[in-house]
PDB file of C-alpha atoms in Angstrom:
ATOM      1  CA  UNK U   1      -1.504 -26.732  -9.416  1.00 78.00           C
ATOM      2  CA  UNK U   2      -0.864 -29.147  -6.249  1.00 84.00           C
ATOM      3  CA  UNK U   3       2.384 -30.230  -5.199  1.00 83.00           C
ATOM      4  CA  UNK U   4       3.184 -33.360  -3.573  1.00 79.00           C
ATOM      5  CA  UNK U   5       5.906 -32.871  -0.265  1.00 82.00           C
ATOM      6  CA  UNK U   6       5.297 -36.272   0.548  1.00 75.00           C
ATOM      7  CA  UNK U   7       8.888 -36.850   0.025  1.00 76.00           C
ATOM      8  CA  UNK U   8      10.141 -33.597   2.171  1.00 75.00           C
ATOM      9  CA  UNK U   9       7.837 -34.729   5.269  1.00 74.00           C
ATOM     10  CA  UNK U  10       9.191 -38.147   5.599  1.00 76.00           C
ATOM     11  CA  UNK U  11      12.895 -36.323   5.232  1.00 80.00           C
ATOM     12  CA  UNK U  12      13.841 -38.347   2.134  1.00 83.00           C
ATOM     13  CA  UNK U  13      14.522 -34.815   0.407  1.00 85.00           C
ATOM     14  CA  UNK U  14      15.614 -31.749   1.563  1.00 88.00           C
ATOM     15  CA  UNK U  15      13.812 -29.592  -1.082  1.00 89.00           C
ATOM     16  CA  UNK U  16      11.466 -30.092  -3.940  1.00 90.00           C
ATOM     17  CA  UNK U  17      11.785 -28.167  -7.300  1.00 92.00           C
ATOM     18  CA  UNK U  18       8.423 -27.221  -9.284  1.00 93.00           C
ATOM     19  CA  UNK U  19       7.785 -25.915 -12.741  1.00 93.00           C
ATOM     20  CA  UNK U  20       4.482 -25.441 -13.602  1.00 92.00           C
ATOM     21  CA  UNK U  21       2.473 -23.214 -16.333  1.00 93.00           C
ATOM     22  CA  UNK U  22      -0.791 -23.695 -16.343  1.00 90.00           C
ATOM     23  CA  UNK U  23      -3.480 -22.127 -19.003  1.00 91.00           C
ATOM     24  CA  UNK U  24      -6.098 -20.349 -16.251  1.00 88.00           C
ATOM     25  CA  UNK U  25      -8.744 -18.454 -18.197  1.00 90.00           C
ATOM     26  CA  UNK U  26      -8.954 -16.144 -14.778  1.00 87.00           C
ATOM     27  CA  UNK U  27      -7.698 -14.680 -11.402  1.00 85.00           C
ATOM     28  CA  UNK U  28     -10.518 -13.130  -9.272  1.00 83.00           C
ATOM     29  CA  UNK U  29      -9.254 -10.135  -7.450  1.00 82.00           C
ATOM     30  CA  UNK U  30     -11.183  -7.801  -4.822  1.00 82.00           C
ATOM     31  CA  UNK U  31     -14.160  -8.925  -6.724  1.00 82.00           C
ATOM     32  CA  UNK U  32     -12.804  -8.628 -10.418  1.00 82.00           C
ATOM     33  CA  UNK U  33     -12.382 -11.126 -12.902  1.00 85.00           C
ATOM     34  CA  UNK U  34      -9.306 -10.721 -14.669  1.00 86.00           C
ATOM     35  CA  UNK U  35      -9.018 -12.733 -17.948  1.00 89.00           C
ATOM     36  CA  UNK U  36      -5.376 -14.176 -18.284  1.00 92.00           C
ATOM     37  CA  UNK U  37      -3.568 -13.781 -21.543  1.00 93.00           C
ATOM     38  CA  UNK U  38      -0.971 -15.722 -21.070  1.00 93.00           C
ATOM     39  CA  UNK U  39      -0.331 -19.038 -19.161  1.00 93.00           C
ATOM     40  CA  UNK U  40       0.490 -18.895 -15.468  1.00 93.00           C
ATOM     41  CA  UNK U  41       4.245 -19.852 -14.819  1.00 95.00           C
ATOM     42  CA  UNK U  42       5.688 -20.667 -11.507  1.00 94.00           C
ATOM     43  CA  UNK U  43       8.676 -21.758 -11.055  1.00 95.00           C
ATOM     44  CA  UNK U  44      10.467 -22.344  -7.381  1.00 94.00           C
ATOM     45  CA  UNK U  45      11.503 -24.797  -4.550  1.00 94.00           C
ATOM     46  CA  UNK U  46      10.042 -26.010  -1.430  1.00 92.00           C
ATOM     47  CA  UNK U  47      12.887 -27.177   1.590  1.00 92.00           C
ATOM     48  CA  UNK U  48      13.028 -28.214   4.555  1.00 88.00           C
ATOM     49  CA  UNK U  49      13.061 -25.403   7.422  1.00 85.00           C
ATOM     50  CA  UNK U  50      12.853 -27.603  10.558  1.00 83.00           C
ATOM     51  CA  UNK U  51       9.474 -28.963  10.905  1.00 82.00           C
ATOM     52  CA  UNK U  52       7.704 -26.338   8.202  1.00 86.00           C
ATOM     53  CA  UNK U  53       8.962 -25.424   5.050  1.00 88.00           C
ATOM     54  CA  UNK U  54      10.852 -22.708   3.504  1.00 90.00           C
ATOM     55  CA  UNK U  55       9.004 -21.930  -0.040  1.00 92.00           C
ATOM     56  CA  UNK U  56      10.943 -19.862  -2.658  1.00 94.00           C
ATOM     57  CA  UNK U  57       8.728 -19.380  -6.125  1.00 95.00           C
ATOM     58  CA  UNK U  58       8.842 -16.592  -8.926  1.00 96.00           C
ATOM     59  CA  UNK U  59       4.847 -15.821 -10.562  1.00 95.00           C
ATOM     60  CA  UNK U  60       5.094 -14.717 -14.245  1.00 95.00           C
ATOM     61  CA  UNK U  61       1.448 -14.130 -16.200  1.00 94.00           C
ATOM     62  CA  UNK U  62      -0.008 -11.602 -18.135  1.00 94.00           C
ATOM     63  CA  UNK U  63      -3.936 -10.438 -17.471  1.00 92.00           C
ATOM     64  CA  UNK U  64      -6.361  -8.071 -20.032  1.00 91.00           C
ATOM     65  CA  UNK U  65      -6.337  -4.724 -18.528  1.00 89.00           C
ATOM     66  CA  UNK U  66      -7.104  -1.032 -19.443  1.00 91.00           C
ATOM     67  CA  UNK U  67      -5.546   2.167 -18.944  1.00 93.00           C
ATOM     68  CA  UNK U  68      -6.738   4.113 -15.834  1.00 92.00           C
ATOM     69  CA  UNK U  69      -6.757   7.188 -17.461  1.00 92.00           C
ATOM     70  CA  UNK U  70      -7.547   6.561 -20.991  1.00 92.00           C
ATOM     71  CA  UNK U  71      -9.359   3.148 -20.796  1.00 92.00           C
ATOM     72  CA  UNK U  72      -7.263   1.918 -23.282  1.00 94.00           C
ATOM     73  CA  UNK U  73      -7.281  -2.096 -23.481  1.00 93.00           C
ATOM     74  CA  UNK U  74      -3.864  -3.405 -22.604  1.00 93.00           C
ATOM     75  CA  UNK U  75      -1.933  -6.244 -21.733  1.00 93.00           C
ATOM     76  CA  UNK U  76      -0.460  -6.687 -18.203  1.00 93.00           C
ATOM     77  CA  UNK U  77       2.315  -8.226 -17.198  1.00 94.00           C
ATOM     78  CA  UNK U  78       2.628  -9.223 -14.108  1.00 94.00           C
ATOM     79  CA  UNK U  79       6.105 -10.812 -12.521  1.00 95.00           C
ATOM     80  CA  UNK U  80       6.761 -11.048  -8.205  1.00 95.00           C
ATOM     81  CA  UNK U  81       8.414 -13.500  -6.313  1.00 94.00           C
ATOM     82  CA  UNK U  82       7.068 -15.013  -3.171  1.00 92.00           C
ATOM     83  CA  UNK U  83       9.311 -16.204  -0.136  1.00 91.00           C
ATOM     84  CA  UNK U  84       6.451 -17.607   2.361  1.00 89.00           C
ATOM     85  CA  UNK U  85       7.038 -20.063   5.406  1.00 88.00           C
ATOM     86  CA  UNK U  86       4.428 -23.152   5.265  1.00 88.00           C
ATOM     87  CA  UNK U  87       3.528 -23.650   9.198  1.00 87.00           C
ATOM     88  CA  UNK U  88       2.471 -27.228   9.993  1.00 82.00           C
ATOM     89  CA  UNK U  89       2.666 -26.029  13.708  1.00 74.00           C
ATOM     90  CA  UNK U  90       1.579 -23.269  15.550  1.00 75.00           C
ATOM     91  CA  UNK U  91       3.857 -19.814  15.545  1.00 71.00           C
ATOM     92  CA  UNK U  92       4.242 -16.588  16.268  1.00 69.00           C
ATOM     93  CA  UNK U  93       3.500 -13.929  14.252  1.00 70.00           C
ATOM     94  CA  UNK U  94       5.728 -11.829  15.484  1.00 68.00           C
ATOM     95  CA  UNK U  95       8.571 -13.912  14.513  1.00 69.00           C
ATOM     96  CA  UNK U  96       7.540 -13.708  10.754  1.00 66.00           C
ATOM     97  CA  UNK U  97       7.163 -10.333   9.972  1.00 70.00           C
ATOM     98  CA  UNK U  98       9.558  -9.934   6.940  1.00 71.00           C
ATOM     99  CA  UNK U  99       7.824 -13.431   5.125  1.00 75.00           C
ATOM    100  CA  UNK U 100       4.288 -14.535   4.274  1.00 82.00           C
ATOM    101  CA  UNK U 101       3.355 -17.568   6.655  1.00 85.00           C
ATOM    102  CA  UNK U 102       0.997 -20.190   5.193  1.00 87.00           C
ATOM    103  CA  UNK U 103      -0.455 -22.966   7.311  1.00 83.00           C
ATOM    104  CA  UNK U 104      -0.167 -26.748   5.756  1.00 86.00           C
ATOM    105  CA  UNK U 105      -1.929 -28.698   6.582  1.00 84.00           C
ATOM    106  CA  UNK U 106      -1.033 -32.657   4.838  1.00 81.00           C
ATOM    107  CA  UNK U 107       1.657 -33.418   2.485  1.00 82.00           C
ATOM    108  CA  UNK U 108      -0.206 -31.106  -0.471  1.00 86.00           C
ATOM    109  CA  UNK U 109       0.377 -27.701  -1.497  1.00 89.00           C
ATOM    110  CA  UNK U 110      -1.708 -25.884  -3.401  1.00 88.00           C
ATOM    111  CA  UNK U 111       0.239 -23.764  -5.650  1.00 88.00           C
ATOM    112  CA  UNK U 112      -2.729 -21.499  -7.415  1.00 87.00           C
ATOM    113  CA  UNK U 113      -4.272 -20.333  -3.650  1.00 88.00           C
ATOM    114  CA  UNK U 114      -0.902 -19.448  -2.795  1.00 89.00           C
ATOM    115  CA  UNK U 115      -0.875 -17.214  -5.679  1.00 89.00           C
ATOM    116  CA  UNK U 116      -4.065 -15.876  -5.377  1.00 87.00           C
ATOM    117  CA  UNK U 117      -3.386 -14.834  -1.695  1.00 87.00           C
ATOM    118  CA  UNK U 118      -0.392 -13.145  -2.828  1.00 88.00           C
ATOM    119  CA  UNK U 119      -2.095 -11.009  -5.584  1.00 87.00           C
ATOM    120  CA  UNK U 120      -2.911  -8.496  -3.230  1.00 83.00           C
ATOM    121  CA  UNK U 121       0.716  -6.925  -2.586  1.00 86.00           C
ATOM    122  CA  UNK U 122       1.672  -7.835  -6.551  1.00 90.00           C
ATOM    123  CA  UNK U 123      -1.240  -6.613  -8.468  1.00 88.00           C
ATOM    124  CA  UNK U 124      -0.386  -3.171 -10.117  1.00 88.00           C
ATOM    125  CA  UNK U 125      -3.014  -0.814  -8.523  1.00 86.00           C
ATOM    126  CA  UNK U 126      -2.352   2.180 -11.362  1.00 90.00           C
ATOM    127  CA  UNK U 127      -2.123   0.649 -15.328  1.00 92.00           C
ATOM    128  CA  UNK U 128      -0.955   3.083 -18.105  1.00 93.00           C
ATOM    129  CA  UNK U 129      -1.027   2.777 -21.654  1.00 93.00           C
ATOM    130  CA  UNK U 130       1.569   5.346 -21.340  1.00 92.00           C
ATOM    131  CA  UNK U 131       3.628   7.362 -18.397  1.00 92.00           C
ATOM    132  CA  UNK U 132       2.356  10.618 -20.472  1.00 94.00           C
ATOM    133  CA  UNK U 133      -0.524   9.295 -21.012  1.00 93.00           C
ATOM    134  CA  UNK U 134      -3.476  12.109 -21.280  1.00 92.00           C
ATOM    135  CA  UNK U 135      -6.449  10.233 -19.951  1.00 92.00           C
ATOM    136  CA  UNK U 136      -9.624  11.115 -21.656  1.00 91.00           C
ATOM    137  CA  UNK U 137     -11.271  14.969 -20.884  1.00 88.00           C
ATOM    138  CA  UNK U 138     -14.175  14.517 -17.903  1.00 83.00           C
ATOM    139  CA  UNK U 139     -16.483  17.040 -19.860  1.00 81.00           C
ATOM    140  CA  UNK U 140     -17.157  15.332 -23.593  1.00 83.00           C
ATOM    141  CA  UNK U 141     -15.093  12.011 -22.829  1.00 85.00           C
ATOM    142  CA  UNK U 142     -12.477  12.340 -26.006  1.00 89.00           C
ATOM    143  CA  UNK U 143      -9.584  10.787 -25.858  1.00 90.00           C
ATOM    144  CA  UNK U 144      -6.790  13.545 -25.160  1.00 91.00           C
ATOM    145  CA  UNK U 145      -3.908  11.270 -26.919  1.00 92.00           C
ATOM    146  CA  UNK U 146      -5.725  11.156 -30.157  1.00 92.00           C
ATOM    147  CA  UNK U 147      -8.387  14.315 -30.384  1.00 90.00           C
ATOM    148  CA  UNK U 148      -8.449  17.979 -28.835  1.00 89.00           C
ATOM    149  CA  UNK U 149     -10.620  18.503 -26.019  1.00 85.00           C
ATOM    150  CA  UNK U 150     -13.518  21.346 -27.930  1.00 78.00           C
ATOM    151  CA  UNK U 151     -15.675  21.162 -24.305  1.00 77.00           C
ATOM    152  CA  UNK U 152     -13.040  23.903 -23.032  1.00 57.00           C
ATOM    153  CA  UNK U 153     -13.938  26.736 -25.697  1.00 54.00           C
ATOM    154  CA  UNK U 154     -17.530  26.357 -25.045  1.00 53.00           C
ATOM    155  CA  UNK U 155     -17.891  26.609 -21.061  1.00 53.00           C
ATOM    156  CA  UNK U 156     -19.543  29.744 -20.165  1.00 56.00           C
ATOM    157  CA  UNK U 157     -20.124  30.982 -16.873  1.00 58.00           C
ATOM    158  CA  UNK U 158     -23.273  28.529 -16.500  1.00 61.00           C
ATOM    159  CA  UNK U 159     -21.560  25.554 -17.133  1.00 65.00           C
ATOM    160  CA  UNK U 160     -19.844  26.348 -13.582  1.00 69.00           C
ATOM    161  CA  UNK U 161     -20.376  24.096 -10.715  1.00 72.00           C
ATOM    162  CA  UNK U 162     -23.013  25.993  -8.528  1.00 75.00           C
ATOM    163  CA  UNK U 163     -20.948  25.005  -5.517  1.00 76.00           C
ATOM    164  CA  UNK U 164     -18.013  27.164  -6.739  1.00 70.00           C
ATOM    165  CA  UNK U 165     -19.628  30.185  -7.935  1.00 70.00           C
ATOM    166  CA  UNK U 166     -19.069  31.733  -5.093  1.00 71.00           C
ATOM    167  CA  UNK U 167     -15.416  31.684  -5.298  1.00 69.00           C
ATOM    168  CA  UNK U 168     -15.511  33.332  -8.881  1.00 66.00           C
ATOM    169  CA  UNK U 169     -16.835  36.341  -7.157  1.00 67.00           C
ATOM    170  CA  UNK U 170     -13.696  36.685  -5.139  1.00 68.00           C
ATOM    171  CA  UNK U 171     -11.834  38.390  -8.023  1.00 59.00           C
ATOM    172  CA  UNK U 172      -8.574  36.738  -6.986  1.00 51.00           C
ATOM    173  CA  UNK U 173      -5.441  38.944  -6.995  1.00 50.00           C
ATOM    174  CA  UNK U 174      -2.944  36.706  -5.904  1.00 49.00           C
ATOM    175  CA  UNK U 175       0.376  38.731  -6.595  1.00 49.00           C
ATOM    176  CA  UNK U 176      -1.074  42.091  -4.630  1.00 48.00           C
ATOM    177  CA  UNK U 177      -1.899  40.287  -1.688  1.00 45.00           C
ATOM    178  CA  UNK U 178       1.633  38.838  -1.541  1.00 46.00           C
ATOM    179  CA  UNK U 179       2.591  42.397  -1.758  1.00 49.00           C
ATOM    180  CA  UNK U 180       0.792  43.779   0.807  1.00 48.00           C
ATOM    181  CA  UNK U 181       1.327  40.738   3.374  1.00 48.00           C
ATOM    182  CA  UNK U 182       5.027  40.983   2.710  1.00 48.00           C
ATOM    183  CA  UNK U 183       4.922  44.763   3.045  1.00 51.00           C
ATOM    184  CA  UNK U 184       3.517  44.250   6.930  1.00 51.00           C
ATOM    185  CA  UNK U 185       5.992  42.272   8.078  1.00 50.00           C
ATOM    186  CA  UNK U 186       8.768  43.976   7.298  1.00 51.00           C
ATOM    187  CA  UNK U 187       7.519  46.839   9.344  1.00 51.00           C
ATOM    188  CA  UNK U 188       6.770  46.050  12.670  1.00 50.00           C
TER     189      UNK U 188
END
């Protein structure tokens, strides 16, 4: 996915409309492979912004996922925007703090490592199957949206983390000790 600004460098254009999809079997992220579903579609304009260029694009795809809590597979879809400055010349970052800056170098812009650079803020971090979504039980690994948890009937007093045992023997009695504190401080 390169684009040619050939035509926006020598000023015979002030801005240069793409449309590309493009079948990518994957986008590596942080070290993951994620297999695309669906094409990659980006659609936007490059203009003129003095001697750099002003670059306005909206990223559609969809990517193979799972459920963080159930591990369901699902399909993603993914849609952001990007508004990004490419720099032939030197700035200051300062000055660019509410856009992504990408240098250019040439006349050709490489549409797939802008996306790819732009993952990182776009990527949803949590995937669910569903917002009520149950997950699946950390003791026998069921699936709590389609089978009852049985691991919870059958945990005795050994299956207790050694590192808490200690705190069973505290005998909590949380409404008497409200009581009592409550009790003090009304009388001085």
């Amino acid at each position: 996915m390169k684009l040619n600004i050939d035509s926006l460098t020598n000023k015979e254009r002030e801005s240069v409309d793409f449309d590309f999809c493009e079948n990518v079997e994957s986008i590596r992220y942080y070290g993951v492979d994620y297999n695309l579903i669906s094409p990659l579609h980006l659609t936007g304009r490059i203009s003129r912004a003095g001697r750099n260029f002003l670059l306005k694009a909206k990223v559609n795809f969809g990517y193979k996922g799972a459920c963080s809590r159930c591990l369901k597979d699902l399909e993603v879809p993914v849609a952001y925007e990007i508004d990004a400055y490419l720099m032939k010349e030197k700035y200051d970052e300062d000055s660019y703090e509410d856009v992504d800056i990408f240098p250019l170098e040439g006349t050709e812009v490489d549409l797939l490592e802008l996306v790819d650079s732009t993952l990182t803020y776009n990527m949803p971090q949590k995937v669910l199957c569903s917002e009520d979504c149950k997950g699946i039980c950390s003791g026998c690994g069921v699936d709590l949206n389609t089978q009852d948890c049985v691991c919870e009937d059958s945990m005795g007093d050994d299956d207790i983390d050694p590192r808490f045992a200690k705190l069973k023997e505290l005998n909590y009695k949380g409404p008497f000790l409200i009581e009592m504190w409550t009790e003090k401080s009304d009388n001085p």
